[in-house]
CSV table of C-alpha atoms in Angstrom, one decimal:
chain,number,residue,atom,x,y,z
J,830,MET,CA,24.4,5.9,3.6
J,831,SER,CA,24.5,4.4,7.1
J,832,ARG,CA,22.9,1.1,7.8
J,833,ILE,CA,19.4,1.1,9.2
J,834,VAL,CA,19.0,-0.4,12.7
J,835,LEU,CA,15.4,-1.1,13.5
J,836,GLY,CA,15.9,-0.5,17.2
J,837,TYR,CA,16.3,3.2,16.6
J,838,TYR,CA,12.7,3.7,15.5
J,839,ASP,CA,9.7,4.7,17.5
J,840,THR,CA,7.1,4.1,14.8
J,841,PHE,CA,6.9,1.7,11.9
J,842,ILE,CA,4.6,2.7,9.0
J,843,PHE,CA,3.7,-0.2,6.6
J,844,ASP,CA,2.1,-0.1,3.2
J,845,CYS,CA,-0.2,-3.2,2.8
J,846,ASP,CA,-0.2,-4.5,-0.8
J,847,GLY,CA,3.2,-6.0,-1.6
J,848,VAL,CA,4.5,-5.5,2.0
J,849,ILE,CA,2.1,-7.2,4.4
J,850,LEU,CA,0.0,-9.1,1.8
J,851,ASN,CA,1.0,-10.6,-1.6
J,852,SER,CA,-1.9,-8.8,-3.2
J,853,ASN,CA,-0.4,-6.5,-5.9
J,854,LYS,CA,-1.2,-8.9,-8.8
J,855,ILE,CA,-4.7,-9.4,-7.4
J,856,LYS,CA,-5.5,-5.7,-7.6
J,857,THR,CA,-3.8,-5.2,-11.0
J,858,LYS,CA,-6.1,-7.9,-12.4
J,859,ALA,CA,-9.1,-6.4,-10.7
J,860,PHE,CA,-8.5,-3.0,-12.2
J,861,TYR,CA,-8.4,-4.5,-15.7
J,862,ASP,CA,-11.4,-6.7,-15.1
J,863,THR,CA,-13.5,-3.9,-13.6
J,864,ALA,CA,-12.8,-1.6,-16.6
J,865,LYS,CA,-13.5,-4.2,-19.3
J,866,ILE,CA,-17.0,-2.9,-19.6
J,867,PHE,CA,-15.5,0.1,-21.4
J,868,GLY,CA,-13.5,-2.1,-23.8
J,869,ASP,CA,-10.1,-3.9,-23.7
J,870,LYS,CA,-8.2,-0.8,-24.8
J,871,SER,CA,-9.5,1.3,-21.9
J,872,ALA,CA,-9.1,-1.5,-19.4
J,873,LEU,CA,-5.5,-2.0,-20.5
J,874,ALA,CA,-4.8,1.8,-20.2
J,875,LEU,CA,-6.2,1.8,-16.7
J,876,LYS,CA,-4.1,-1.3,-15.8
J,877,ASN,CA,-1.0,0.4,-17.0
J,878,TYR,CA,-1.8,3.6,-15.2
J,879,HIS,CA,-2.3,1.6,-12.0
J,880,LEU,CA,1.1,-0.1,-12.5
J,881,LEU,CA,2.8,3.3,-12.9
J,882,ASN,CA,1.1,4.7,-9.8
J,883,GLY,CA,1.3,2.1,-7.2
J,884,GLY,CA,0.1,3.3,-3.8
J,885,ILE,CA,-2.4,5.8,-5.1
J,886,SER,CA,-6.0,5.1,-4.1
J,887,ARG,CA,-8.6,3.3,-6.3
J,888,TYR,CA,-10.8,6.4,-6.1
J,889,GLU,CA,-8.2,8.4,-7.9
J,890,LYS,CA,-7.6,5.7,-10.5
J,891,PHE,CA,-11.2,5.3,-11.4
J,892,THR,CA,-11.6,9.1,-11.7
J,893,TYR,CA,-8.6,9.0,-14.0
J,894,LEU,CA,-10.3,6.4,-16.1
J,895,PHE,CA,-13.2,8.8,-16.9
J,896,THR,CA,-11.3,12.0,-17.1
J,897,ASN,CA,-8.1,10.9,-19.0
J,898,ILE,CA,-8.9,7.6,-20.7
J,899,LEU,CA,-12.6,7.8,-21.5
J,900,CYS,CA,-12.4,11.6,-21.6
J,901,ARG,CA,-15.9,12.2,-20.6
J,902,PRO,CA,-17.8,13.6,-17.6
J,903,PHE,CA,-19.2,11.2,-15.1
J,904,GLU,CA,-21.6,10.9,-12.2
J,905,SER,CA,-20.6,9.8,-8.7
J,906,LYS,CA,-22.8,6.7,-9.0
J,907,GLU,CA,-20.7,5.5,-11.9
J,908,ILE,CA,-17.5,5.7,-9.7
J,909,ASP,CA,-19.5,4.0,-6.9
J,910,GLU,CA,-20.5,1.1,-9.1
J,911,LEU,CA,-16.9,0.5,-10.3
J,912,LEU,CA,-15.6,0.7,-6.7
J,913,PHE,CA,-18.3,-1.9,-5.7
J,914,ASN,CA,-17.4,-4.3,-8.5
J,915,PHE,CA,-13.6,-3.8,-7.8
J,916,SER,CA,-14.1,-4.5,-4.1
J,917,ASN,CA,-16.1,-7.6,-4.7
J,918,GLU,CA,-13.4,-9.1,-6.9
J,919,VAL,CA,-10.6,-8.1,-4.5
J,920,LYS,CA,-12.0,-8.9,-1.1
J,921,LYS,CA,-12.2,-12.7,-1.4
J,922,ALA,CA,-8.7,-12.9,-2.7
J,923,LEU,CA,-7.3,-10.7,0.1
J,924,LEU,CA,-8.7,-13.2,2.6
J,925,THR,CA,-6.6,-16.1,1.2
J,926,CYS,CA,-3.5,-14.5,-0.3
J,927,GLU,CA,0.0,-15.0,1.2
J,928,VAL,CA,1.0,-13.0,4.3
J,929,ALA,CA,4.5,-11.8,4.8
J,930,SER,CA,6.6,-14.3,6.6
J,931,ASN,CA,8.2,-13.7,10.0
J,932,ILE,CA,5.7,-10.9,10.8
J,933,ASP,CA,5.3,-12.5,14.3
J,934,GLU,CA,9.0,-12.5,15.0
J,935,LEU,CA,9.5,-9.0,13.7
J,936,ARG,CA,6.6,-7.6,15.8
J,937,GLU,CA,8.0,-9.3,18.9
J,938,LYS,CA,11.5,-7.9,18.3
J,939,THR,CA,10.1,-4.4,17.8
J,940,LYS,CA,7.4,-4.6,20.5
J,941,SER,CA,8.3,-1.3,22.1
J,942,ALA,CA,7.6,0.5,18.8
J,943,LYS,CA,4.3,1.6,17.3
J,944,TRP,CA,3.0,-0.2,14.2
J,945,ILE,CA,0.6,1.4,11.8
J,946,ILE,CA,-0.8,0.6,8.3
J,947,VAL,CA,-1.0,3.5,5.8
J,948,SER,CA,-2.3,2.1,2.5
J,949,GLY,CA,-3.8,3.1,-0.8
J,950,GLY,CA,-6.3,0.3,-0.3
J,951,ASP,CA,-9.9,1.0,0.9
J,952,GLN,CA,-9.8,1.5,4.7
J,953,THR,CA,-13.1,-0.4,5.5
J,954,GLU,CA,-12.0,-3.3,3.3
J,955,LEU,CA,-8.5,-3.4,4.9
J,956,ARG,CA,-9.9,-3.4,8.4
J,957,GLU,CA,-12.3,-6.2,7.6
J,958,VAL,CA,-9.6,-8.3,6.0
J,959,PHE,CA,-7.0,-7.7,8.8
J,960,LEU,CA,-9.6,-8.6,11.5
J,961,LYS,CA,-10.7,-11.8,9.8
J,962,ARG,CA,-7.1,-12.8,9.2
J,963,GLY,CA,-5.9,-12.0,12.7
J,964,LEU,CA,-3.5,-9.3,11.6
J,965,ASP,CA,-5.1,-6.3,13.1
J,966,ALA,CA,-3.5,-6.9,16.6
J,967,TYR,CA,-0.1,-6.2,15.2
J,968,PHE,CA,-1.0,-2.7,14.3
J,969,ASP,CA,-1.6,-1.0,17.6
J,970,CYS,CA,-1.8,2.5,16.1
J,971,GLY,CA,-4.4,1.7,13.5
J,972,ILE,CA,-5.1,0.5,10.0
J,973,PHE,CA,-5.7,3.4,7.5
J,974,GLY,CA,-6.4,3.7,3.8
J,975,SER,CA,-8.4,5.4,1.1
J,976,PRO,CA,-10.4,7.5,0.4
J,977,ASP,CA,-7.9,9.6,2.3
J,978,ASP,CA,-4.5,10.0,0.6
J,979,LYS,CA,-1.3,8.7,2.3
J,980,TYR,CA,-0.1,12.2,2.7
J,981,GLU,CA,-3.3,13.2,4.5
J,982,ILE,CA,-3.2,10.1,6.7
J,983,LEU,CA,0.4,10.6,7.8
J,984,LYS,CA,-0.2,14.3,8.7
J,985,ARG,CA,-3.4,13.5,10.5
J,986,GLU,CA,-1.9,10.6,12.5
J,987,LYS,CA,1.1,12.7,13.5
J,988,ARG,CA,-1.3,15.3,14.9
J,989,LYS,CA,-3.2,12.6,16.8
J,990,GLY,CA,0.0,11.2,18.2
J,991,ASN,CA,-0.2,7.8,16.5
J,992,ILE,CA,3.0,8.6,14.7
J,993,THR,CA,5.8,9.9,16.9
J,994,GLY,CA,9.5,10.1,17.2
J,995,LYS,CA,11.9,8.5,14.7
J,996,SER,CA,9.7,6.9,12.0
J,997,LEU,CA,10.4,4.3,9.3
J,998,PHE,CA,8.2,3.8,6.3
J,999,LEU,CA,8.2,0.3,4.7
J,1000,GLY,CA,6.8,0.3,1.1
J,1001,ASP,CA,7.1,-1.2,-2.3
J,1002,SER,CA,6.3,1.7,-4.7
J,1003,GLU,CA,7.8,5.0,-5.8
J,1004,TYR,CA,4.8,6.7,-4.3
J,1005,ASP,CA,5.6,5.3,-0.9
J,1006,TYR,CA,9.1,6.6,-1.2
J,1007,GLN,CA,7.8,10.1,-2.2
J,1008,VAL,CA,5.4,10.2,0.7
J,1009,ALA,CA,8.1,9.1,3.2
J,1010,THR,CA,10.6,11.6,1.9
J,1011,ALA,CA,8.0,14.5,2.0
J,1012,GLU,CA,7.3,13.6,5.7
J,1013,LYS,CA,11.1,13.3,6.5
J,1014,MET,CA,10.8,9.7,7.3
J,1015,ASP,CA,13.4,7.0,6.6
J,1016,PHE,CA,12.4,4.5,4.0
J,1017,ILE,CA,12.9,0.8,3.2
J,1018,PHE,CA,12.0,-0.6,-0.2
J,1019,LEU,CA,10.7,-4.2,-0.2
J,1020,SER,CA,11.3,-5.9,-3.5
J,1021,LYS,CA,9.8,-9.4,-3.3
J,1022,TRP,CA,6.2,-8.5,-4.4
J,1023,THR,CA,6.7,-5.1,-6.0
J,1024,GLU,CA,5.4,-4.3,-9.4
J,1025,VAL,CA,7.7,-1.3,-10.0
J,1026,LYS,CA,9.5,-1.8,-13.3
J,1027,HIS,CA,13.3,-1.5,-13.2
J,1028,TRP,CA,13.2,-1.1,-9.4
J,1029,LYS,CA,16.9,-2.0,-9.2
J,1030,GLU,CA,17.7,1.1,-11.1
J,1031,LYS,CA,15.4,3.3,-9.0
J,1032,PHE,CA,16.2,2.0,-5.5
J,1033,THR,CA,19.8,1.5,-4.6
J,1034,HIS,CA,19.8,2.0,-0.9
J,1035,ASN,CA,17.9,0.3,1.9
J,1036,VAL,CA,16.5,-2.4,-0.3
J,1037,TYR,CA,15.4,-5.7,1.2
J,1038,ASN,CA,13.5,-8.7,-0.1
J,1039,ASP,CA,10.8,-8.9,2.5
J,1040,LEU,CA,10.0,-8.5,6.2
J,1041,ALA,CA,12.0,-11.6,7.1
J,1042,ASP,CA,15.1,-9.9,5.8
J,1043,LEU,CA,14.7,-7.1,8.3
J,1044,LEU,CA,15.3,-9.4,11.3
J,1045,GLY,CA,19.0,-9.0,10.6
J,1046,LEU,CA,18.7,-5.2,11.2
J,1047,ILE,CA,17.8,-5.6,14.8
J,1048,THR,CA,20.4,-5.1,17.5
């Protein structure tokens, strides 16, 4: 496989958790803590499901909790309450967690390209956190997340012209790779904060530690 050169790309699509923010462990803990009201066994099952399905929205994961773990019908207000509790636990931590190093330099060196966030995280929450942390200005083509699925977001933003030309998806999960492949985008796997087990066996090409490592790919 040929070496990726960042200067070839017109659009950069970034996942958030594990790519821009060191927030994977924060959200894993929050899934467990939020589901503890149903018992430790159910909370652990949800946590494990989350770890196996990084990049999928919290809406889908809490629905899975009821339908596949608790195996019972549910009302929308029950999902809403879990989402509220989850968001409360997560938001404060997102405002203080580590940000990927060298993001300033990488943006400067790719200033002719579009940058966009496509995340499994809650869109309203993401936009609030990025604004408060001064990260929103990097992403000139928008910050997008759930409840819309990543597939839906990519297709919609292509139609709108926010994603154009040769595109590169930067993610840290198998789901990110699947989405990028389906949309015929090149993909870089960032390993530093990933929670994918045995990722070295699953990703053998275009693997880098973090955003700082990508500076060497600019010509």
